Short mmCIF file of C-alpha atoms in Angstrom, two decimals:
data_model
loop_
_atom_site.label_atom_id
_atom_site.label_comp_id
_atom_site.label_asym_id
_atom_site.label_seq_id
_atom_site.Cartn_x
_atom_site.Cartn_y
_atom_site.Cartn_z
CA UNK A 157 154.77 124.34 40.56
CA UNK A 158 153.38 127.31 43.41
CA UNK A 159 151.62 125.93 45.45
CA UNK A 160 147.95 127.11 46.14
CA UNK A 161 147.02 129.25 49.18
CA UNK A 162 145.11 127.82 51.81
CA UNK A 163 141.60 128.64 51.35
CA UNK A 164 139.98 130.39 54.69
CA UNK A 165 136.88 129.24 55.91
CA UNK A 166 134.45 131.99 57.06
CA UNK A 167 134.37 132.70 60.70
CA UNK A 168 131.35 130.35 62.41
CA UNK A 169 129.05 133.25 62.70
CA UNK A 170 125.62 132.59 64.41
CA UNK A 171 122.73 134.95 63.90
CA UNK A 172 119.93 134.25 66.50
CA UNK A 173 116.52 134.87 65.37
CA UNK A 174 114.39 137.69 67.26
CA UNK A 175 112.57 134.79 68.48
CA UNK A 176 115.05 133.00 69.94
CA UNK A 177 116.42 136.17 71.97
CA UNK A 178 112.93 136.73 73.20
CA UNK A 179 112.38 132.78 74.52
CA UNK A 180 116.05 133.89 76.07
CA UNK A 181 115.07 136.20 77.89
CA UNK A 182 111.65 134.79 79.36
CA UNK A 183 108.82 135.94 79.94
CA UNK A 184 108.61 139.40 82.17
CA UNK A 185 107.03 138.85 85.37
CA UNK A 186 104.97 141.71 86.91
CA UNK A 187 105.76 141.90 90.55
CA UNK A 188 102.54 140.75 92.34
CA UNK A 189 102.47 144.01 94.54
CA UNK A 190 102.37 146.55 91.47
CA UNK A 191 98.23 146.62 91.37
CA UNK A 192 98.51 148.09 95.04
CA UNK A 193 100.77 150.85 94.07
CA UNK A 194 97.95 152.08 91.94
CA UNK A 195 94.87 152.22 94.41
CA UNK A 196 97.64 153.44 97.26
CA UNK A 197 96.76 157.12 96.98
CA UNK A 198 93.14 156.90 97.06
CA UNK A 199 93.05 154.27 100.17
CA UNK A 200 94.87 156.68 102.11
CA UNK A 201 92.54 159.41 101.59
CA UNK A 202 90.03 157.23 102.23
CA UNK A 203 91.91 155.80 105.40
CA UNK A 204 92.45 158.90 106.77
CA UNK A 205 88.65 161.16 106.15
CA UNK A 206 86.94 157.80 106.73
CA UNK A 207 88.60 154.72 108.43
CA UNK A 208 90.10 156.99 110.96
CA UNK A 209 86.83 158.79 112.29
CA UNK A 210 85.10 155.69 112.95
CA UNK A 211 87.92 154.32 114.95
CA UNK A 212 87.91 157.10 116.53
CA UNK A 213 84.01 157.31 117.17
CA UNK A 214 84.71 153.46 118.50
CA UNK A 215 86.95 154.54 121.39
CA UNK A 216 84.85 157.81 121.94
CA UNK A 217 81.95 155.60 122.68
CA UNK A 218 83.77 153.80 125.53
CA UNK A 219 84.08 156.89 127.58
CA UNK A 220 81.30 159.07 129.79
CA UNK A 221 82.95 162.61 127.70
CA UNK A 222 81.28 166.11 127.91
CA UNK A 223 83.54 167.40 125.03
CA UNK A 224 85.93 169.33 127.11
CA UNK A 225 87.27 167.94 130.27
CA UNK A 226 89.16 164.75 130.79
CA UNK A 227 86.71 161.83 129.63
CA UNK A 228 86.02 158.53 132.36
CA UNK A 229 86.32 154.82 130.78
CA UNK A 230 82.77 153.49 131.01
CA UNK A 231 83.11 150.58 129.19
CA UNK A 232 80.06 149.22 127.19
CA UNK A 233 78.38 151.10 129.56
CA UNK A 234 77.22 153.71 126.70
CA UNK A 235 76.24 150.49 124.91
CA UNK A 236 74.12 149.62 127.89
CA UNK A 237 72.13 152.53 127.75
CA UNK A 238 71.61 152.97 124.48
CA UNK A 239 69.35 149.73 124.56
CA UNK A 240 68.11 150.46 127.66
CA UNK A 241 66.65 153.72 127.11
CA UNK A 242 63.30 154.13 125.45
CA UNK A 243 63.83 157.23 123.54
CA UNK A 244 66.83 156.12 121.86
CA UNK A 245 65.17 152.29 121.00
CA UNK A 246 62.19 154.57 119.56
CA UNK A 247 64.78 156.73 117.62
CA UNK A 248 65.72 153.34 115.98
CA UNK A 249 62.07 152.15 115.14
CA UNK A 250 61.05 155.38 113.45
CA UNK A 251 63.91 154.74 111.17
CA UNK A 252 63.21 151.49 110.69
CA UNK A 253 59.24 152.97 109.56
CA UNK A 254 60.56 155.66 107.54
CA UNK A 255 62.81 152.77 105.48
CA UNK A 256 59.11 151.98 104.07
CA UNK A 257 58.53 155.42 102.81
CA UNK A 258 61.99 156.81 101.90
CA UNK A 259 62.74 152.89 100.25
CA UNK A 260 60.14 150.64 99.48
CA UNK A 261 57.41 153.07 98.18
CA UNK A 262 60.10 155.42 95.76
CA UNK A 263 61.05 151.86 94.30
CA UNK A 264 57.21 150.78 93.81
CA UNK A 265 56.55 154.28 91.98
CA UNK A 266 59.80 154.55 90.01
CA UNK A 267 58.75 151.10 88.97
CA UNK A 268 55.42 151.67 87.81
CA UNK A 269 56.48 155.20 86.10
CA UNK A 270 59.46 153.39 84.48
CA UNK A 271 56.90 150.90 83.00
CA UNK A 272 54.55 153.96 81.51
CA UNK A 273 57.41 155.94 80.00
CA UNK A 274 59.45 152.84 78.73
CA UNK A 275 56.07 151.57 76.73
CA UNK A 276 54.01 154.90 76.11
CA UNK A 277 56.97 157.35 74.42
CA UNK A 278 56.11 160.67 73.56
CA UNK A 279 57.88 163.76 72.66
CA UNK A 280 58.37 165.79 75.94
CA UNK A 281 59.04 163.22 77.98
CA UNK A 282 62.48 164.97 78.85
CA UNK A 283 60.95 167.23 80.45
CA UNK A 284 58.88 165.31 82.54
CA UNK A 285 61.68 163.56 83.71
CA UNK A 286 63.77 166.55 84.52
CA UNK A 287 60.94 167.73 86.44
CA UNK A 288 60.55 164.35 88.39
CA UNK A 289 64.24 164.30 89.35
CA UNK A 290 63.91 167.82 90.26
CA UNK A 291 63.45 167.02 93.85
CA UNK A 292 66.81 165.78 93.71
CA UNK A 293 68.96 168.74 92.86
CA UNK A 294 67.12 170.56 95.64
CA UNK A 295 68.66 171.09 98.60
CA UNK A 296 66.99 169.19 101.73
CA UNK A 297 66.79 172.36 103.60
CA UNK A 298 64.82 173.71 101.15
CA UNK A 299 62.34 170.70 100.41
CA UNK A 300 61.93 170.60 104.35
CA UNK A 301 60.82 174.33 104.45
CA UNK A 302 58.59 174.15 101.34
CA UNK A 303 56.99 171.17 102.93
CA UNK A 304 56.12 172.38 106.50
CA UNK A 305 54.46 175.19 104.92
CA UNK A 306 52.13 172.87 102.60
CA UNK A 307 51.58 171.06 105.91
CA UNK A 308 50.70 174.20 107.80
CA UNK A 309 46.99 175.11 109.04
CA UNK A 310 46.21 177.09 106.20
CA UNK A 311 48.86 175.26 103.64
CA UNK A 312 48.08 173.79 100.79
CA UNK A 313 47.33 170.37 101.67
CA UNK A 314 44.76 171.49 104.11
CA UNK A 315 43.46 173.76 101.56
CA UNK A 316 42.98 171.08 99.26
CA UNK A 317 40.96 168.95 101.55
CA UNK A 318 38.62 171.52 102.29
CA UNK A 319 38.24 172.33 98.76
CA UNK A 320 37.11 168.80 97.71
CA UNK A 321 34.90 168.94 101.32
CA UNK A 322 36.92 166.70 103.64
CA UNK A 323 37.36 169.57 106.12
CA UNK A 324 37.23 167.19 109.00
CA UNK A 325 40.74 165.49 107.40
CA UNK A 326 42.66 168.75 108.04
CA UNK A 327 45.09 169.00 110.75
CA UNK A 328 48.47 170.25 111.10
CA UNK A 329 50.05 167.22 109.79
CA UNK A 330 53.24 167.96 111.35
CA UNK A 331 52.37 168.52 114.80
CA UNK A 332 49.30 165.13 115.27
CA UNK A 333 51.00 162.65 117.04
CA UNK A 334 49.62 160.14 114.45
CA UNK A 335 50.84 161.61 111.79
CA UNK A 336 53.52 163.37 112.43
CA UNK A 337 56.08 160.48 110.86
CA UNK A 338 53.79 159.50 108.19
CA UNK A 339 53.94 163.29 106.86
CA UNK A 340 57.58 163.29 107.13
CA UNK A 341 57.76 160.01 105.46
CA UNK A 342 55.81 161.13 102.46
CA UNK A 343 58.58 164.04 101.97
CA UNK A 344 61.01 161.12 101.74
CA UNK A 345 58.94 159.67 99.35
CA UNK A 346 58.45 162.65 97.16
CA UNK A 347 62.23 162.78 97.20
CA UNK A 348 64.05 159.99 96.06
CA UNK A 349 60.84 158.74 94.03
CA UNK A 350 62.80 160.67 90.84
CA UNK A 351 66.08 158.97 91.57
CA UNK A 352 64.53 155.55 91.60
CA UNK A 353 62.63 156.45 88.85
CA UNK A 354 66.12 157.44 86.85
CA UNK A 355 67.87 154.43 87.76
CA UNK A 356 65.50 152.44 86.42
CA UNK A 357 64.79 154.16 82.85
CA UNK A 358 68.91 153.71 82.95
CA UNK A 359 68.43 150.00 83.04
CA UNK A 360 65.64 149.67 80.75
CA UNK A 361 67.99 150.48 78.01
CA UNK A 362 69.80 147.45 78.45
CA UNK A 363 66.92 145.11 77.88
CA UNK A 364 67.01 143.38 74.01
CA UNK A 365 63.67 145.21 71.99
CA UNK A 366 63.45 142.13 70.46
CA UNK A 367 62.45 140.63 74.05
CA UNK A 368 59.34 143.22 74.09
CA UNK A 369 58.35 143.00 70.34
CA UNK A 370 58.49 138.75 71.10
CA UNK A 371 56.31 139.25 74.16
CA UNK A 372 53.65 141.00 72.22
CA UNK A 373 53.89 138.75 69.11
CA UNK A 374 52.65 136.27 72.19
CA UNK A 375 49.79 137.94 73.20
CA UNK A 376 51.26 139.77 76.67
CA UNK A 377 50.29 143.11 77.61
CA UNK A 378 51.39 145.86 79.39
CA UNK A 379 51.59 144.30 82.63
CA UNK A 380 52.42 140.95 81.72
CA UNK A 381 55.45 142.58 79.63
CA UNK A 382 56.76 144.60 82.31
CA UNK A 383 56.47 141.43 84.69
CA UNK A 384 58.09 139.31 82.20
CA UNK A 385 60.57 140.87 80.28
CA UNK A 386 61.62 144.33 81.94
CA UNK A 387 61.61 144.01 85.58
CA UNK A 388 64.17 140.69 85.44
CA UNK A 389 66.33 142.80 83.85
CA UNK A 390 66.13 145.40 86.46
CA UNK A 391 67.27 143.38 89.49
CA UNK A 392 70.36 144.99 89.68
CA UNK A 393 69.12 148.16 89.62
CA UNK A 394 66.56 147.34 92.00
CA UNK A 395 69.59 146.61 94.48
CA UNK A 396 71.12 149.85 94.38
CA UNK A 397 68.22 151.82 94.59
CA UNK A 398 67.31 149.69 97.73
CA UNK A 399 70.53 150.43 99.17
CA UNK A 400 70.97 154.07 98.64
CA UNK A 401 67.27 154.29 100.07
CA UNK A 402 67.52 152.48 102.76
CA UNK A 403 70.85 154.35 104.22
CA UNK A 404 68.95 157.23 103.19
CA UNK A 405 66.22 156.79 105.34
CA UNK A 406 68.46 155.44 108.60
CA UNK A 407 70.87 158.14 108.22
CA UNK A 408 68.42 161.03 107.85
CA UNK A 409 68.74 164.22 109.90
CA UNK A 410 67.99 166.91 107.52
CA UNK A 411 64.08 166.68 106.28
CA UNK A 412 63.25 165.63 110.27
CA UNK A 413 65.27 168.50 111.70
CA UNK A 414 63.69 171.39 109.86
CA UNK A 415 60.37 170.13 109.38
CA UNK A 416 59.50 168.86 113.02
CA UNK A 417 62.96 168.49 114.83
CA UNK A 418 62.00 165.22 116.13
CA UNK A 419 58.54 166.69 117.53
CA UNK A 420 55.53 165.91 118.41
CA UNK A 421 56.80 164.80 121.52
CA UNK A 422 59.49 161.89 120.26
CA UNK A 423 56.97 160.96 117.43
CA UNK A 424 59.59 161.64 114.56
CA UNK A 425 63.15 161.22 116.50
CA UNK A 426 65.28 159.25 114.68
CA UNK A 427 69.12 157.92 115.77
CA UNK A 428 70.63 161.01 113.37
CA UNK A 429 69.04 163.37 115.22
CA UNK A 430 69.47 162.23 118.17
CA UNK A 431 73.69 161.96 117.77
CA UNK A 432 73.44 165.66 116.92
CA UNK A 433 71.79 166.56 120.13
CA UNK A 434 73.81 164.41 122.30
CA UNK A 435 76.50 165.68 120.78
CA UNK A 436 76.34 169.43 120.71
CA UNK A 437 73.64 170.10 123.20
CA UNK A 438 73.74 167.78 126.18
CA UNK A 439 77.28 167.33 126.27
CA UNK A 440 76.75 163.37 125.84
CA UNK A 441 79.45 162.66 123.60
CA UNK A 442 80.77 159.41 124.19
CA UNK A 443 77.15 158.69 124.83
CA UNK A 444 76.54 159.91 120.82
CA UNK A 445 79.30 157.94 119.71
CA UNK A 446 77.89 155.03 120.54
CA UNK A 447 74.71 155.38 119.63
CA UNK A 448 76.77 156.26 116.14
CA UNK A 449 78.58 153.37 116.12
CA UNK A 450 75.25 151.22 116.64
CA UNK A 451 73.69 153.08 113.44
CA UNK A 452 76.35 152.35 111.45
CA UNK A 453 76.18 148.39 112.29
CA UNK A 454 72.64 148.60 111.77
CA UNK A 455 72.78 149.98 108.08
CA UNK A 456 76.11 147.97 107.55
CA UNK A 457 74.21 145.07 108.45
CA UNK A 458 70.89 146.15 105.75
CA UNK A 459 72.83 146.58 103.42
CA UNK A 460 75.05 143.15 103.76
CA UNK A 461 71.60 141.46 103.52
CA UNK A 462 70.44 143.39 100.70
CA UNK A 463 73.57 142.92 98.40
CA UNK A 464 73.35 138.96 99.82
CA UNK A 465 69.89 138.69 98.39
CA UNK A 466 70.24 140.41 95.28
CA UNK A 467 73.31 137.74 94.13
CA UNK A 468 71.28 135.38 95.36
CA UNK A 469 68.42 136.07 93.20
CA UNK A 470 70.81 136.90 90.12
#
């Protein structure tokens, strides 16, 4: 008899699952260092147009430098003199007065007008807000112009006085010592009084309605809503409109320049000013640089506090 053929076993063949080739490979790690690639191009601009000037401002302020010729290493010696001179320590305080108009008062109106338009809704209201954010889109120049002629002798707030028979009220508002800052506060006011007013109609539109239709199904009214429901839920706009205010108001240079450059007297100088005419008429450079450098601390500092106390009270 044949015999029979050997009978072939199939070749051991293994077929991995797609599972087990992806637990082969492991899982892909991300190198830690990839996230900076992405923000690299826009820290180096920002390096360079705003990291770089102020260390350059720094060292500028340690030298007694007219601008052109060689400069001479003072020291702190600008530092010195910034707090020792009286101008330039009154410079700092009318900042720190016009932080009441240009901040607190714009937040206590864009409160109280966010309230009214948030409860009482009415067709229009667009346009009124459009026309109270119109300061806004004006440029300071302009607002400063239009305003010292409505504080003039014969402009219209004087004209308004005497109309309702308070002519012994009229003055020229921005040349009385006394009221000199006050007047250029209330142009502060008049301007950011729309943006605070914006943010806040922004935030209101976060809040639950179910919130406000609860509060009156408990009796509250208008006040007791806003205080209740609406302004908790503003607190975080609150903080940036207190910040962009305040830097506003220790940082200005454009309403005070062309509505009293700094006049009566030093009733209205403030530390903006002041670096501009160090700067570019006296020659004081270094001397400007520091006083820079100490304005920039001081709103660093505000607004450190204010961003503190907001988290705190979140």
């Amino acid at each position: 008899m044949p015999s029979r053929p050997p009978v072939q076993q199939p070749p051991d063949v293994r077929v991995e699952s797609p599972d087990v080739q992806v637990r082969s490979r492991g899982p892909r790690r991300r190198s830690p260092y990839r996230g900076y690639v992405y923000v690299l191009p826009a820290f180096a601009v920002y390096f360079c147009f705003a990291v770089l000037p102020a260390l350059h401002t720094a060292y500028l302020s340690l030298f007694e430098w007219d601008g052109v010729t060689l400069g001479d290493w003072v020291g702190l010696g600008n530092y010195q003199e910034i707090f020792q001179d009286s101008i330039l320590r009154r410079s700092v305080l009318n900042a720190l007065v016009l932080v009441v108009f240009f901040s607190f008062i714009p937040i206590v109106v864009g409160l109280a007008m966010t309230g009214l338009l948030a409860r009482f809704r009415r067709p229009g209201m667009g346009a009124y807000r459009f026309l109270f954010m119109l300061p806004q889109v004006v440029p300071l120049v302009a607002v400063g112009v239009t305003w010292r002629w409505l504080y003039g002798d014969d402009g219209l707030v004087n004209q308004t006085f005497r109309a309702v028979g308070l002519d012994g009220v009229t003055r020229a508002w921005l040349g009385d010592f006394g009221a000199a800052l006050i007047a250029v506060g209330l142009v502060g006011t008049w301007v950011l009084s729309g943006l605070c007013m914006m943010l806040f109609l922004s935030g209101v539109q976060k809040v639950d309605p179910s919130l406000y239709e609860a509060a009156r199904l408990d009796g509250a009214g208008p006040v007791r809503e806003f205080v209740s429901v609406t302004l908790p839920h503003l607190r975080g706009e609150i903080a940036v409109a207190m910040t962009v205010t305040t830097v506003a108001a220790l940082a200005s240079f454009d309403i005070v320049y062309v509505t009293t450059n700094g006049g009566p007297g030093e009733q209205t100088t403030v530390p903006g000013l002041l670096v501009y005419r160090l700067a570019f008429s006296e020659g004081k450079v270094g001397l400007a640089a520091a006083l820079a450098v100490v304005l920039g601390c001081l709103i660093l500092g505000i607004v450190y506090l204010i961003n503190r106390l907001s988290r705190s009270e979140s």
